Each structure stands twice: as structure tokens, then as C-alpha cells.
Amino acid sequence: MTGLFWQRQIQNGLSVNFSPMEAITIAKQFLEAGEVVAIPTETVYGLAGNAFDTKAVSKIFQVKNRPVFDPLIVHSDSILKIKEFVKEIPEKAQLLADYFWPGALTLLLPKKNLIPDLVTAGLDRVAVRIPYHPLSLNLLQQLDFPLAAPSANPFGYISPTTAQHVRQQLGDKIPYILDGGACSIGIESTIIGFEREEIIVYRLGGISIEAIEQIVGKVKTILHSSSNPQSAGMLESHYAPKKKMMLVNFDHFNLEEFLIQENLAKKDIGILRFQQVYPLVEEANQIILSPTGDFAEAAQNLFAGMRTLDSQPIQIILAELLPEKDLGRAINDRLRRASR
Ligand code: TXA
Ligand code: MG
């Protein structure tokens, strides 16, 4: 166990400057003791615990306030280790893994009993990925168990893309946050399953459909489900700020009319746009995702931008959709869910 002195320093949020190796050791010790720890990945921060340990996994659900019907992704650092807890890796899954791992792709694979049912919400398949972040990869290499980790946010809220985001919402509920800086992709992993000959995308994410189809050909997309979602990214309202968010096409938007209709003032309006500032609202209340129109940059800025607007003294966030291609699709998926 980590010394009590350090635990207190960490819990009190004092800025102790650990070297990356020291920080990894602290995370490792907490995880080995059955605790949950926030870890950085290239997509979003995860709330991690020993995936083989039902007690640690149930702590994850508690801390997140997550319903137990919503299964978790299991993170590992090698395909060899993954083979210890999945029954088989279909050929096309192997192709995708070879090409995209470590990376923002999660594969649904038939699980062995080593993975507790709590992790998969009783489903036969376990969601698996190798994340691309040096600190977490190093941590995983040192552990003799994989890490179950959902995004490190309270259930339903926007996923965290910095350690600071995690600290703000879960800081008093977990013993340690492994700070790996801002997430380079900024949007959750793409989730894929294999059914007979079909490849099915259940959640749009950091690896685009176009990139996946280049490796394995045509895929099918099933994003919406009713009462029993296979994937919570499938829950209708998710990834949402506390403030009301509404999708708007700014080319055909009459602000004056809207303000009268909603009984709002200009200062009540926040704006989330792809490239351009909206000239009729104060710039301080606007987030521009990528002035140059770069999808990757827009994804990186999306969740932090939603958080910034959520914390401003405005009443409503007006957001626009991006072109429906590449990462634009995943960004639009999050914007649609956030505005329900
Ligand atoms: O990028 C990511 O995927 C991040 C980082 C931390 O890896 N994790 C993440 O986890 O977004 P979470 O729990 O917020 O979303 C995981 C999604 C959920 O929608 C869950 O329903 C789905 O994965 N999922 C997990 N296991 C599943 C399974 N066995 N079958 C179907 N869907 C599953
Ligand atoms: Mg999540």
C-alpha cells in the first residue's frame, strides 16, 4: 500500500510533483489493493479497477453512480494477455486489432469466466481495448490483471478529457488520479461487434467508419436501441451538459425571434460551432471547435468546450452539427445525444 502520508497529500489535492514512474507506482499500488483510480487514455479518462475482482468493479459502478445494466470496457496492454480472458478472436477482429491497437477501437469478444458477469452486465461478450497512452500502457504492463474502466464521469454527464475534469467531479470519491495531460483524441472509442459474417458498429468514436472499412470492408451501424441497450453510448440522452443544449443551423437561424420566443436575452446564449464565430453573440460565450475545419482538432476540443459553456452564466447552448463524415459522425452523435 502507498504510505498514509502520501495518501493524505494526494487526497488533500496538494500538488505533489511525482515523476511519471512514481505516479504509475502509486496508481499500481492502489489498484493492487482493490481501489479504483482514474487513468489517462487517448480518448477520455477512465475510472479503472481490477477487471478480475468483482469488489473493485462494483466500486466503479458506485463511484460513477452507473446502473449495473451498463457494461464496462476492459483495458489491457497486449493481445496475448487478452487471450487469457476471451474465448476467441475472429479473423476480422484480429485484422482490426493488428491495425488499430493500441488505439481508440473497442472490440466485443466472447468472454471466459475469468471476467465477472458484473463487468459485462451478464452479456456473453466482453468489450476490450488496448489504449494508446504511455502512462496507462506502462501501468498495464506492470499489472497482472486487466483494468475495467468506463469514462471517469458521473453517469450521463460529459466524459473527462483532462485530469482536472476528473478532479472536479470525482476528486473526493477516488484515492488517485494518474495525470497524463489532455487526451489526444478527446472522444470515446469506436465499439465494434462481430455477428456471423457481419461487422457491426455499436458506438461511433475515435476511429472513423471510413478508416475501419478500409481494413475490413463494409460495416453495419446500429446506434439506437430501445429499453435494453447493448451499449450505453446507445442510451438516448448521454454525454450531456447540465444546461439545455439545442441543435441549430446557423445559416437559417433567426436569433431575435428565438430570444422573444424563449423569453431570453442575448447574454443567456452560449454557442458551440465548428469553424466560425457567430457574429450576433458575444465571443466570450462561444466555443469554436476548429477554425481550420479539422475534425481531429474539433473532437479534441468538444467535451472541454461543452464543459466550459456549461460553467458559464448562460441559459442555453446552441450547437451546430459538423459535416456527416469521418470523425464528424462521432462528434455529431455526441452533439445529438447531448441535446436530447
Ligand atoms: O474510449 C473509451 O471507450 C473510454 C476509455 C476510458 O477507454 N471508455 C468508455 O467507457 O467510454 P464507457 O463505459 O463510458 O462506455 C463504454 C460503452 C458503454 O456504452 C457500454 O454499454 C459498452 O461500452 N459496452 C461495454 N461492454 C459491452 C458489452 N459487453 N456489450 C455491449 N456493449 C458494451
Ligand atoms: Mg461513458
Coordinates of C-alpha atoms and ligand atoms in Angstrom, one line a residue:
M1 CA 0.0 0.0 0.0
T2 CA 1.1 3.6 -0.6
G3 CA 2.2 5.3 2.6
L4 CA -0.5 7.0 4.6
F5 CA 1.4 10.3 4.4
W6 CA 1.3 10.3 0.6
Q7 CA -2.3 9.2 0.5
R8 CA -3.3 12.2 2.6
Q9 CA -1.2 14.6 0.4
I10 CA -2.9 13.1 -2.6
Q11 CA -6.4 13.2 -1.1
N12 CA -5.9 16.8 0.0
G13 CA -5.2 17.7 -3.5
L14 CA -1.8 19.2 -2.7
S15 CA 0.3 19.5 -5.7
V16 CA 3.0 16.9 -5.2
N17 CA 5.2 16.6 -8.2
F18 CA 5.7 13.0 -8.8
S19 CA 7.8 11.7 -11.7
P20 CA 5.8 9.7 -14.2
M21 CA 7.3 6.4 -12.8
E22 CA 6.4 7.4 -9.2
A23 CA 2.9 8.3 -10.3
I24 CA 2.5 4.9 -12.1
T25 CA 3.7 3.1 -8.9
I26 CA 1.1 4.9 -6.8
A27 CA -1.7 4.0 -9.2
K28 CA -0.5 0.5 -9.3
Q29 CA -0.4 0.2 -5.5
F30 CA -4.0 1.5 -5.2
L31 CA -5.2 -0.9 -8.0
E32 CA -3.5 -3.9 -6.4
A33 CA -5.2 -3.0 -3.1
G34 CA -8.6 -3.2 -4.9
E35 CA -9.1 0.6 -5.2
V36 CA -10.3 2.5 -8.2
V37 CA -8.1 5.1 -9.8
A38 CA -8.6 7.5 -12.8
I39 CA -6.2 6.8 -15.7
P40 CA -5.5 8.7 -18.9
T41 CA -6.2 7.3 -22.3
E42 CA -6.0 8.9 -25.7
T43 CA -9.8 9.0 -25.9
V44 CA -11.1 10.1 -22.5
Y45 CA -10.0 9.5 -18.8
G46 CA -11.1 6.1 -17.5
L47 CA -12.2 5.1 -13.9
A48 CA -10.2 1.9 -13.5
G49 CA -10.3 -1.1 -11.3
N50 CA -9.1 -4.7 -11.4
A51 CA -11.4 -6.4 -14.0
F52 CA -11.0 -9.8 -12.4
D53 CA -12.1 -8.5 -9.0
T54 CA -15.9 -8.1 -8.5
K55 CA -15.4 -5.9 -5.5
A56 CA -13.2 -3.4 -7.3
V57 CA -15.7 -3.5 -10.3
S58 CA -18.6 -2.8 -8.1
K59 CA -16.7 0.2 -6.6
I60 CA -16.5 1.6 -10.2
F61 CA -20.3 1.4 -10.5
Q62 CA -20.8 3.1 -7.1
V63 CA -18.4 6.0 -7.8
K64 CA -19.9 6.7 -11.2
N65 CA -23.5 6.2 -10.0
R66 CA -23.8 3.9 -13.0
P67 CA -26.7 1.5 -13.5
V68 CA -25.4 -2.1 -13.4
F69 CA -27.1 -3.0 -16.7
D70 CA -24.4 -0.8 -18.4
P71 CA -21.3 -3.0 -19.0
L72 CA -17.7 -1.8 -18.8
I73 CA -14.8 -1.8 -21.2
V74 CA -11.7 -3.9 -20.2
H75 CA -8.3 -2.5 -21.0
S76 CA -5.1 -4.4 -21.5
D77 CA -1.7 -3.9 -22.9
S78 CA -1.3 -7.0 -25.1
I79 CA -3.3 -9.4 -27.3
L80 CA -1.5 -12.2 -25.5
K81 CA -3.0 -11.2 -22.2
I82 CA -6.4 -10.6 -23.8
K83 CA -6.4 -14.2 -25.0
E84 CA -6.4 -15.3 -21.3
F85 CA -9.9 -14.0 -20.8
V86 CA -11.6 -14.1 -24.3
K87 CA -12.6 -17.4 -25.9
E88 CA -11.7 -16.4 -29.5
I89 CA -10.7 -13.5 -31.7
P90 CA -12.5 -13.7 -35.0
E91 CA -10.3 -13.2 -38.1
K92 CA -11.6 -9.8 -38.9
A93 CA -11.3 -8.7 -35.2
Q94 CA -7.7 -9.8 -35.3
L95 CA -7.2 -7.7 -38.5
L96 CA -8.6 -4.6 -36.8
A97 CA -6.7 -5.2 -33.6
D98 CA -3.4 -5.6 -35.6
Y99 CA -4.1 -2.4 -37.4
F100 CA -5.6 -0.1 -34.8
W101 CA -4.3 -1.3 -31.4
P102 CA -3.1 0.4 -29.3
G103 CA -5.9 2.8 -30.2
A104 CA -9.5 4.1 -30.0
L105 CA -11.2 0.9 -31.0
T106 CA -13.1 -1.4 -28.7
L107 CA -13.9 -5.0 -29.8
L108 CA -16.8 -7.1 -28.4
L109 CA -15.4 -10.6 -27.9
P110 CA -16.8 -13.8 -26.3
K111 CA -15.7 -13.8 -22.7
K112 CA -14.3 -16.6 -20.5
N113 CA -15.5 -17.0 -16.9
L114 CA -12.4 -15.1 -15.6
I115 CA -14.3 -11.9 -16.4
P116 CA -17.0 -11.4 -13.8
D117 CA -20.6 -11.1 -15.1
L118 CA -20.8 -7.7 -13.4
V119 CA -18.3 -6.4 -15.9
T120 CA -20.4 -7.4 -18.9
A121 CA -23.8 -6.9 -17.3
G122 CA -24.4 -10.6 -17.8
L123 CA -23.7 -10.4 -21.6
D124 CA -21.6 -13.2 -23.2
R125 CA -19.3 -10.7 -24.8
V126 CA -16.7 -8.5 -23.1
A127 CA -15.7 -5.2 -24.6
V128 CA -11.9 -5.0 -24.9
R129 CA -9.3 -2.5 -26.0
I130 CA -5.6 -1.6 -25.8
P131 CA -5.4 2.2 -25.1
Y132 CA -2.8 4.4 -26.6
H133 CA -1.3 6.3 -23.8
P134 CA 2.3 5.8 -22.5
L135 CA 1.4 6.1 -18.8
S136 CA -1.5 3.7 -18.9
L137 CA 0.3 1.2 -21.1
N138 CA 3.2 1.2 -18.7
L139 CA 0.8 0.8 -15.8
L140 CA -1.0 -2.1 -17.5
Q141 CA 2.4 -3.8 -18.3
Q142 CA 3.1 -3.8 -14.6
L143 CA -0.2 -5.3 -13.5
D144 CA -1.1 -8.9 -13.6
F145 CA -4.8 -8.1 -14.3
P146 CA -6.6 -6.0 -16.9
L147 CA -8.4 -2.8 -16.0
A148 CA -12.2 -2.4 -16.3
A149 CA -12.7 1.3 -17.0
P150 CA -15.7 3.3 -18.1
S151 CA -15.2 7.0 -18.7
A152 CA -14.4 8.8 -15.4
N153 CA -17.5 11.0 -15.2
P154 CA -20.7 10.7 -13.2
F155 CA -23.2 8.6 -15.3
G156 CA -24.8 10.6 -18.1
Y157 CA -22.5 13.6 -17.9
I158 CA -19.8 14.7 -20.4
S159 CA -16.7 12.5 -20.4
P160 CA -13.5 14.0 -18.9
T161 CA -10.6 14.8 -21.2
T162 CA -8.2 16.2 -18.6
A163 CA -7.2 15.2 -15.0
Q164 CA -8.8 18.5 -13.9
H165 CA -12.2 17.4 -15.2
V166 CA -12.0 14.2 -13.2
R167 CA -10.9 16.0 -10.1
Q168 CA -13.8 18.5 -10.3
Q169 CA -16.4 15.7 -10.3
L170 CA -14.9 12.6 -8.7
G171 CA -11.9 14.0 -6.8
D172 CA -13.4 13.4 -3.4
K173 CA -14.6 9.9 -4.3
I174 CA -11.3 8.3 -5.5
P175 CA -7.9 8.0 -3.9
Y176 CA -5.8 8.9 -7.0
I177 CA -5.9 10.4 -10.5
L178 CA -3.0 9.5 -12.8
D179 CA -2.4 12.7 -14.6
G180 CA -1.4 12.1 -18.2
G181 CA -2.3 15.5 -19.7
A182 CA -5.1 16.3 -22.1
C183 CA -6.5 13.4 -24.2
S184 CA -5.2 13.5 -27.7
I185 CA -8.3 12.2 -29.4
G186 CA -10.9 13.5 -27.0
I187 CA -13.9 11.3 -27.9
E188 CA -14.6 7.8 -26.8
S189 CA -13.5 4.7 -28.7
T190 CA -15.5 3.2 -31.5
I191 CA -17.2 0.0 -30.4
I192 CA -17.5 -3.0 -32.8
G193 CA -19.0 -6.4 -32.7
F194 CA -19.0 -9.5 -35.0
E195 CA -22.0 -11.4 -35.8
R196 CA -21.6 -14.3 -38.3
E197 CA -20.2 -12.5 -41.3
E198 CA -21.3 -9.1 -40.3
I199 CA -19.3 -6.3 -38.6
I200 CA -21.4 -4.0 -36.5
V201 CA -20.5 -0.6 -35.2
Y202 CA -22.4 0.0 -31.9
R203 CA -20.9 3.3 -31.0
L204 CA -19.2 5.9 -33.2
G205 CA -15.9 7.0 -31.8
G206 CA -12.3 8.0 -32.2
I207 CA -11.6 5.7 -35.2
S208 CA -13.8 6.6 -38.2
I209 CA -16.0 4.2 -40.1
E210 CA -14.1 5.1 -43.2
A211 CA -10.8 4.0 -41.6
I212 CA -12.4 0.7 -40.4
E213 CA -13.9 0.0 -43.8
Q214 CA -10.5 0.4 -45.4
I215 CA -9.3 -2.6 -43.4
V216 CA -12.3 -4.9 -43.3
G217 CA -14.8 -3.7 -45.9
K218 CA -18.4 -2.7 -45.4
V219 CA -19.7 -2.4 -41.8
K220 CA -23.2 -2.0 -40.5
T221 CA -24.1 0.7 -37.9
I222 CA -26.6 0.0 -35.2
L223 CA -26.6 3.0 -32.8
H224 CA -30.1 3.3 -31.4
S225 CA -31.8 0.8 -29.2
S226 CA -34.9 0.9 -27.0
S227 CA -35.1 -0.4 -23.5
N228 CA -32.2 -2.8 -23.3
P229 CA -29.2 -1.1 -24.8
Q230 CA -26.3 -3.3 -25.8
S231 CA -24.2 -0.2 -25.4
A232 CA -24.8 2.8 -23.3
G233 CA -23.4 5.0 -25.8
M234 CA -26.7 3.9 -27.2
L235 CA -28.8 5.4 -24.4
E236 CA -30.6 8.3 -26.0
S237 CA -29.6 11.1 -23.6
H238 CA -25.9 10.8 -22.7
Y239 CA -22.7 12.8 -22.8
A240 CA -24.9 15.7 -21.8
P241 CA -24.2 19.1 -20.1
K242 CA -26.4 20.2 -17.3
K243 CA -27.6 23.2 -19.3
K244 CA -30.1 22.8 -22.1
M245 CA -28.4 22.3 -25.4
M246 CA -30.1 22.7 -28.8
L247 CA -29.0 21.9 -32.3
V248 CA -29.3 24.8 -34.7
N249 CA -28.4 25.5 -38.3
F250 CA -26.9 29.0 -38.1
D251 CA -27.4 29.6 -41.8
H252 CA -31.1 29.7 -41.3
F253 CA -31.4 30.9 -37.7
N254 CA -33.3 33.9 -36.6
L255 CA -31.8 34.9 -33.2
E256 CA -34.2 37.8 -32.5
E257 CA -37.2 35.6 -33.0
F258 CA -35.7 32.8 -30.9
L259 CA -35.0 35.2 -28.0
I260 CA -38.5 36.5 -28.0
Q261 CA -40.0 33.0 -28.2
E262 CA -37.9 31.7 -25.4
N263 CA -38.0 34.9 -23.3
L264 CA -34.2 35.1 -23.2
A265 CA -31.6 37.8 -23.6
K266 CA -28.5 37.7 -25.8
K267 CA -26.3 37.2 -22.8
D268 CA -28.2 34.0 -22.0
I269 CA -26.9 32.3 -25.2
G270 CA -23.8 30.1 -25.5
I271 CA -22.6 28.9 -28.9
L272 CA -20.8 25.8 -29.9
R273 CA -19.7 25.9 -33.5
F274 CA -17.3 24.1 -35.8
Q275 CA -15.3 26.8 -37.5
Q276 CA -16.8 30.3 -37.4
V277 CA -17.8 32.8 -34.7
Y278 CA -21.5 33.6 -34.8
P279 CA -21.5 37.4 -35.2
L280 CA -24.7 38.2 -33.2
V281 CA -23.5 36.8 -29.9
E282 CA -20.6 37.9 -27.7
E283 CA -17.4 36.0 -28.5
A284 CA -16.7 35.2 -24.8
N285 CA -19.8 32.9 -24.8
Q286 CA -18.7 30.9 -27.9
I287 CA -16.6 27.8 -28.4
I288 CA -15.2 27.3 -31.9
L289 CA -14.0 23.7 -32.2
S290 CA -11.6 24.1 -35.1
P291 CA -11.2 27.4 -37.0
T292 CA -9.4 25.5 -39.8
G293 CA -12.1 22.9 -40.1
D294 CA -10.0 20.0 -38.8
F295 CA -12.2 17.1 -37.5
A296 CA -9.5 15.7 -35.1
E297 CA -9.0 19.1 -33.5
A298 CA -12.7 19.5 -33.2
A299 CA -13.0 16.1 -31.4
Q300 CA -10.2 17.1 -29.1
N301 CA -12.0 20.3 -28.1
L302 CA -15.5 19.0 -28.0
F303 CA -16.0 17.9 -24.4
A304 CA -13.9 20.6 -22.8
G305 CA -15.8 23.1 -24.8
M306 CA -19.2 21.7 -23.6
R307 CA -17.9 21.9 -20.0
T308 CA -16.7 25.5 -20.4
L309 CA -20.1 26.5 -21.7
D310 CA -21.8 24.5 -19.0
S311 CA -20.0 26.5 -16.4
Q312 CA -20.8 30.0 -17.9
P313 CA -23.7 32.1 -16.7
I314 CA -25.8 31.3 -19.8
Q315 CA -29.2 29.6 -20.1
I316 CA -28.9 27.6 -23.2
I317 CA -26.2 26.2 -25.5
L318 CA -26.9 26.4 -29.3
A319 CA -24.7 24.0 -31.2
E320 CA -24.3 23.1 -34.9
L321 CA -23.6 19.8 -36.5
L322 CA -20.5 19.1 -38.5
P323 CA -20.3 17.6 -41.9
E324 CA -21.5 13.9 -41.6
K325 CA -18.2 12.2 -42.4
D326 CA -15.0 10.9 -40.8
L327 CA -14.8 12.0 -37.1
G328 CA -17.6 14.4 -37.8
R329 CA -20.0 11.5 -37.5
A330 CA -18.9 10.6 -34.0
I331 CA -18.9 14.3 -33.0
N332 CA -22.5 14.7 -34.3
D333 CA -23.6 11.6 -32.4
R334 CA -22.4 13.2 -29.2
L335 CA -24.0 16.5 -30.0
R336 CA -27.3 14.8 -30.8
R337 CA -27.3 12.9 -27.5
A338 CA -26.2 15.9 -25.5
S339 CA -29.2 17.9 -26.9
R340 CA -31.9 15.4 -26.1
Ligands
TXA1 O1 -12.7 5.4 -25.1 C1 -13.4 4.7 -24.4 O2 -14.1 3.7 -24.8 C2 -13.4 5.1 -22.9 C3 -12.0 4.8 -22.3 C4 -11.9 5.0 -20.8 O3 -11.5 3.6 -22.7 N1 -14.3 4.3 -22.1 C5 -15.7 4.5 -22.3 O4 -16.4 3.7 -21.4 O5 -16.2 5.3 -23.0 P1 -17.9 3.9 -21.1 O6 -18.2 2.9 -20.1 O7 -18.2 5.3 -20.8 O8 -18.6 3.4 -22.4 C6 -18.4 2.0 -22.7 C7 -19.5 1.6 -23.6 C8 -20.8 1.6 -22.9 O9 -21.7 2.2 -23.8 C9 -21.2 0.1 -22.7 O10 -22.5 -0.1 -22.8 C10 -20.4 -0.5 -23.9 O11 -19.2 0.2 -24.0 N2 -20.1 -1.9 -23.6 C11 -19.3 -2.3 -22.6 N3 -19.3 -3.7 -22.6 C12 -20.2 -4.1 -23.5 C13 -20.6 -5.4 -23.9 N4 -20.2 -6.5 -23.4 N5 -21.5 -5.4 -24.9 C14 -22.0 -4.3 -25.5 N6 -21.6 -3.0 -25.1 C15 -20.7 -2.9 -24.2
MG2 MG -19.1 7.0 -20.7

